[in-house]
Tab-separated table of C-alpha atoms in Angstrom:
chain	number	residue	atom	x	y	z
A	920	MET	CA	0.000	0.000	0.000
A	921	LEU	CA	1.381	3.414	-1.057
A	922	GLY	CA	4.614	1.671	-2.002
A	923	ILE	CA	5.538	1.070	1.660
A	924	GLN	CA	7.548	-2.094	2.256
A	925	ASN	CA	8.732	-3.992	5.349
A	926	LEU	CA	6.393	-2.028	7.608
A	927	SER	CA	6.861	-4.358	10.585
A	928	LEU	CA	10.638	-3.990	10.342
A	929	PHE	CA	10.242	-0.213	10.094
A	930	ILE	CA	8.120	-0.134	13.262
A	931	ALA	CA	10.564	-2.335	15.171
A	932	SER	CA	13.552	-0.280	14.027
A	933	GLY	CA	11.784	2.973	14.889
A	934	LEU	CA	10.963	1.781	18.405
A	935	LEU	CA	14.588	0.805	18.994
A	936	LEU	CA	15.794	4.160	17.703
A	937	ASN	CA	13.360	6.012	19.984
A	938	VAL	CA	14.656	4.144	23.024
A	939	ILE	CA	18.221	5.399	22.440
A	940	PRO	CA	18.768	8.318	24.885
A	941	GLY	CA	19.154	11.775	23.351
A	942	PRO	CA	18.321	15.433	24.045
A	943	ASP	CA	14.570	14.768	23.696
A	944	SER	CA	14.549	11.934	26.242
A	945	LEU	CA	16.734	13.870	28.673
A	946	LEU	CA	14.433	16.887	28.562
A	947	ILE	CA	11.345	14.734	29.130
A	948	MET	CA	12.972	12.956	32.064
A	949	ALA	CA	14.236	16.175	33.630
A	950	ARG	CA	10.815	17.821	33.441
A	951	SER	CA	8.958	14.729	34.668
A	952	ALA	CA	11.294	14.242	37.629
A	953	THR	CA	11.005	17.834	38.779
A	954	GLN	CA	7.483	18.899	37.791
A	955	GLY	CA	5.465	15.706	37.321
A	956	TRP	CA	4.330	13.587	34.393
A	957	ARG	CA	2.165	16.321	32.886
A	958	ALA	CA	5.238	18.494	32.401
A	959	GLY	CA	7.057	15.536	30.859
A	960	SER	CA	4.127	14.900	28.550
A	961	ALA	CA	4.092	18.572	27.534
A	962	ALA	CA	7.763	18.230	26.557
A	963	ALA	CA	6.935	14.988	24.715
A	964	LEU	CA	4.181	16.707	22.728
A	965	GLY	CA	6.650	19.433	21.779
A	966	VAL	CA	9.101	16.771	20.608
A	967	GLY	CA	6.321	15.173	18.558
A	968	ALA	CA	5.485	18.518	16.939
A	969	GLY	CA	9.145	19.000	16.077
A	970	THR	CA	9.299	15.513	14.581
A	971	MET	CA	6.317	16.277	12.360
A	972	MET	CA	8.094	19.380	11.110
A	973	HIS	CA	11.027	17.186	10.101
A	974	VAL	CA	8.668	14.705	8.408
A	975	LEU	CA	6.997	17.429	6.360
A	976	ALA	CA	10.368	19.017	5.561
A	977	ALA	CA	11.706	15.685	4.323
A	978	ALA	CA	8.644	15.204	2.167
A	979	ALA	CA	9.098	18.687	0.733
A	980	GLY	CA	12.768	18.062	0.037
A	981	LEU	CA	14.156	20.480	2.620
A	982	SER	CA	16.060	17.696	4.354
A	983	ALA	CA	17.806	16.995	1.052
A	984	LEU	CA	18.971	20.625	1.115
A	985	LEU	CA	20.397	20.147	4.606
A	986	ALA	CA	22.162	16.993	3.456
A	987	THR	CA	23.747	18.612	0.380
A	988	SER	CA	24.260	22.230	1.448
A	989	ALA	CA	27.090	22.689	3.933
A	990	ALA	CA	25.964	26.240	4.681
A	991	ALA	CA	22.352	25.274	5.445
A	992	PHE	CA	23.459	22.382	7.618
A	993	ALA	CA	25.944	24.571	9.479
A	994	ILE	CA	23.336	27.235	10.251
A	995	VAL	CA	20.774	24.790	11.635
A	996	LYS	CA	23.509	22.831	13.412
A	997	TRP	CA	24.900	25.823	15.287
A	998	VAL	CA	21.480	27.189	16.237
A	999	GLY	CA	20.391	23.769	17.488
A	1000	ALA	CA	23.660	23.175	19.348
A	1001	ALA	CA	23.458	26.601	20.995
A	1002	TYR	CA	19.908	25.955	22.201
A	1003	ILE	CA	20.755	22.517	23.615
A	1004	VAL	CA	23.790	23.957	25.426
A	1005	TYR	CA	21.577	26.786	26.735
A	1006	VAL	CA	19.142	24.238	28.214
A	1007	GLY	CA	22.087	22.379	29.733
A	1008	ILE	CA	23.452	25.526	31.369
A	1009	ALA	CA	20.013	26.301	32.803
A	1010	LEU	CA	19.951	22.816	34.356
A	1011	LEU	CA	23.470	23.216	35.740
A	1012	ARG	CA	22.518	26.497	37.393
A	1013	SER	CA	19.417	25.058	39.072
A	1014	LYS	CA	19.409	25.278	42.860
A	1015	PRO	CA	17.944	22.809	45.383
A	1016	GLY	CA	14.431	23.711	46.462
A	1017	LYS	CA	13.040	23.807	49.954
A	1018	ALA	CA	11.671	20.730	51.694
A	1019	ALA	CA	8.120	21.699	50.809
A	1020	ALA	CA	9.068	22.128	47.176
A	1021	PRO	CA	11.571	19.436	46.230
A	1022	ALA	CA	11.693	20.207	42.532
A	1023	ALA	CA	15.194	21.255	41.509
A	1024	LEU	CA	13.985	23.038	38.401
A	1025	PRO	CA	11.650	26.003	38.778
A	1026	PRO	CA	8.160	25.119	37.507
A	1027	GLN	CA	7.445	26.277	33.977
A	1028	PRO	CA	4.114	26.784	32.188
A	1029	TYR	CA	3.242	23.769	30.058
A	1030	ARG	CA	3.230	25.992	26.980
A	1031	ARG	CA	6.858	26.926	27.590
A	1032	ILE	CA	7.827	23.292	28.262
A	1033	PHE	CA	6.114	22.316	24.996
A	1034	LEU	CA	8.192	24.959	23.208
A	1035	GLN	CA	11.371	23.629	24.817
A	1036	GLY	CA	10.597	20.141	23.513
A	1037	PHE	CA	9.750	21.508	20.071
A	1038	LEU	CA	12.951	23.541	19.757
A	1039	THR	CA	15.167	20.769	21.128
A	1040	ASN	CA	13.907	18.478	18.368
A	1041	VAL	CA	13.333	20.796	15.421
A	1042	LEU	CA	16.736	22.520	15.759
A	1043	ASN	CA	18.581	19.204	15.561
A	1044	PRO	CA	19.613	18.728	11.894
A	1045	LYS	CA	20.579	15.126	12.624
A	1046	VAL	CA	16.854	14.348	12.904
A	1047	ALA	CA	16.309	15.811	9.426
A	1048	ILE	CA	19.165	13.730	8.031
A	1049	PHE	CA	17.731	10.667	9.764
A	1050	PHE	CA	14.397	10.999	7.993
A	1051	LEU	CA	16.131	11.536	4.687
A	1052	ALA	CA	18.429	8.513	5.099
A	1053	PHE	CA	16.330	6.030	7.068
A	1054	VAL	CA	12.709	6.340	5.986
A	1055	PRO	CA	13.217	6.071	2.177
A	1056	GLN	CA	14.675	2.587	2.690
A	1057	PHE	CA	11.119	1.424	3.389
A	1058	ILE	CA	9.610	3.009	0.268
A	1059	SER	CA	9.637	0.985	-2.942
A	1060	ALA	CA	11.107	2.471	-6.110
A	1061	ASP	CA	7.749	2.231	-7.896
A	1062	ALA	CA	5.715	3.916	-5.146
A	1063	PRO	CA	2.936	6.021	-6.717
A	1064	SER	CA	3.720	8.960	-4.412
A	1065	LYS	CA	6.997	8.851	-2.534
A	1066	PRO	CA	6.324	12.065	-0.532
A	1067	LEU	CA	2.970	10.687	0.650
A	1068	ALA	CA	4.579	7.376	1.613
A	1069	LEU	CA	7.266	9.261	3.532
A	1070	VAL	CA	4.632	11.288	5.411
A	1071	VAL	CA	2.710	8.126	6.326
A	1072	LEU	CA	5.857	6.399	7.574
A	1073	GLY	CA	6.852	9.551	9.439
A	1074	CYS	CA	3.475	9.630	11.176
A	1075	VAL	CA	3.852	5.962	12.140
A	1076	PHE	CA	7.338	6.651	13.517
A	1077	ASN	CA	6.112	9.715	15.414
A	1078	PHE	CA	3.110	7.876	16.873
A	1079	ASN	CA	5.314	5.100	18.205
A	1080	GLY	CA	7.779	7.688	19.464
A	1081	MET	CA	5.013	9.491	21.348
A	1082	LEU	CA	3.963	6.240	23.027
A	1083	TRP	CA	7.533	5.790	24.252
A	1084	CYS	CA	7.993	9.442	25.276
A	1085	HIS	CA	4.762	9.581	27.300
A	1086	ALA	CA	5.574	6.235	28.943
A	1087	LEU	CA	8.998	7.640	29.809
A	1088	ALA	CA	7.379	10.751	31.309
A	1089	VAL	CA	4.994	8.722	33.483
A	1090	PHE	CA	7.665	6.236	34.580
A	1091	THR	CA	10.168	8.969	35.473
A	1092	ALA	CA	7.597	10.925	37.494
A	1093	PHE	CA	6.449	7.754	39.279
A	1094	ALA	CA	10.011	6.673	40.081
A	1095	SER	CA	10.871	10.145	41.327
A	1096	GLN	CA	7.871	10.140	43.677
A	1097	ARG	CA	8.526	6.631	44.948
A	1098	MET	CA	12.154	7.360	45.715
A	1099	ARG	CA	11.231	10.679	47.397
A	1100	LEU	CA	14.522	12.233	46.500
A	1101	LYS	CA	15.792	15.069	48.676
A	1102	PRO	CA	15.992	18.524	47.068
A	1103	ARG	CA	19.796	18.452	47.011
A	1104	VAL	CA	19.785	15.065	45.260
A	1105	THR	CA	17.302	16.225	42.609
A	1106	ALA	CA	19.459	19.316	42.080
A	1107	TRP	CA	22.504	17.156	41.392
A	1108	LEU	CA	20.463	14.950	39.050
A	1109	SER	CA	19.445	18.075	37.158
A	1110	ARG	CA	23.068	19.156	36.970
A	1111	LEU	CA	24.060	15.742	35.664
A	1112	THR	CA	21.362	16.041	33.013
A	1113	GLY	CA	22.610	19.558	32.239
A	1114	GLY	CA	26.118	18.224	31.725
A	1115	LEU	CA	24.776	15.591	29.333
A	1116	PHE	CA	22.863	18.280	27.439
A	1117	ILE	CA	26.002	20.384	27.068
A	1118	GLY	CA	27.919	17.321	25.860
A	1119	LEU	CA	25.221	16.524	23.306
A	1120	GLY	CA	25.167	20.144	22.155
A	1121	LEU	CA	28.917	20.164	21.639
A	1122	LYS	CA	28.717	16.846	19.817
A	1123	LEU	CA	26.046	18.293	17.542
A	1124	ALA	CA	28.178	21.403	16.932
A	1125	LEU	CA	31.085	19.248	15.800
A	1126	SER	CA	28.967	16.921	13.645
A	1127	LYS	CA	29.089	16.762	9.875
A	1128	PRO	CA	26.284	16.047	7.363
A	1129	ASN	CA	27.833	12.688	6.443
């Protein structure tokens, strides 16, 4: 149907790729641990919106531009790296809360958390390259509409990714509550996450299209 092939393999591969930790997962976990599962889910929805932007861009051929134009890739890469490092620095600077308010990160409106998730994902050019390189492998050469097939596969990938991201948000919030971490411990966990964010941002800054 639509020239899509090996759909079951695509779903399995996509689930495995979503499980690999990255900036999106770290943001979801950080927000869930400090502000509850709803905050984590807000970040997850932002990540999903960013993923859909990459899907539509790939279908429109913009991802091909990022893959072939060094200048375009460099611009998106540096903006995305700077934002991820900025989030990491914010986490590093977080201070332990009081006993009545154990969250290490200051609470944020869900709209702002959604935007954080969106920007963390959409400003990562590696995601664009992923959709350009990975998804077409599951589209047959004689597909009647390759862009439509890519959008359908992208939606399938995003749906499965959202299942994982929301499960991660709920699990992280539940584990954080059960462990009843002290404010100072949650602050150090946030700083550890911030350090990982900075490392990922620097890795992204030094990455190349191929």
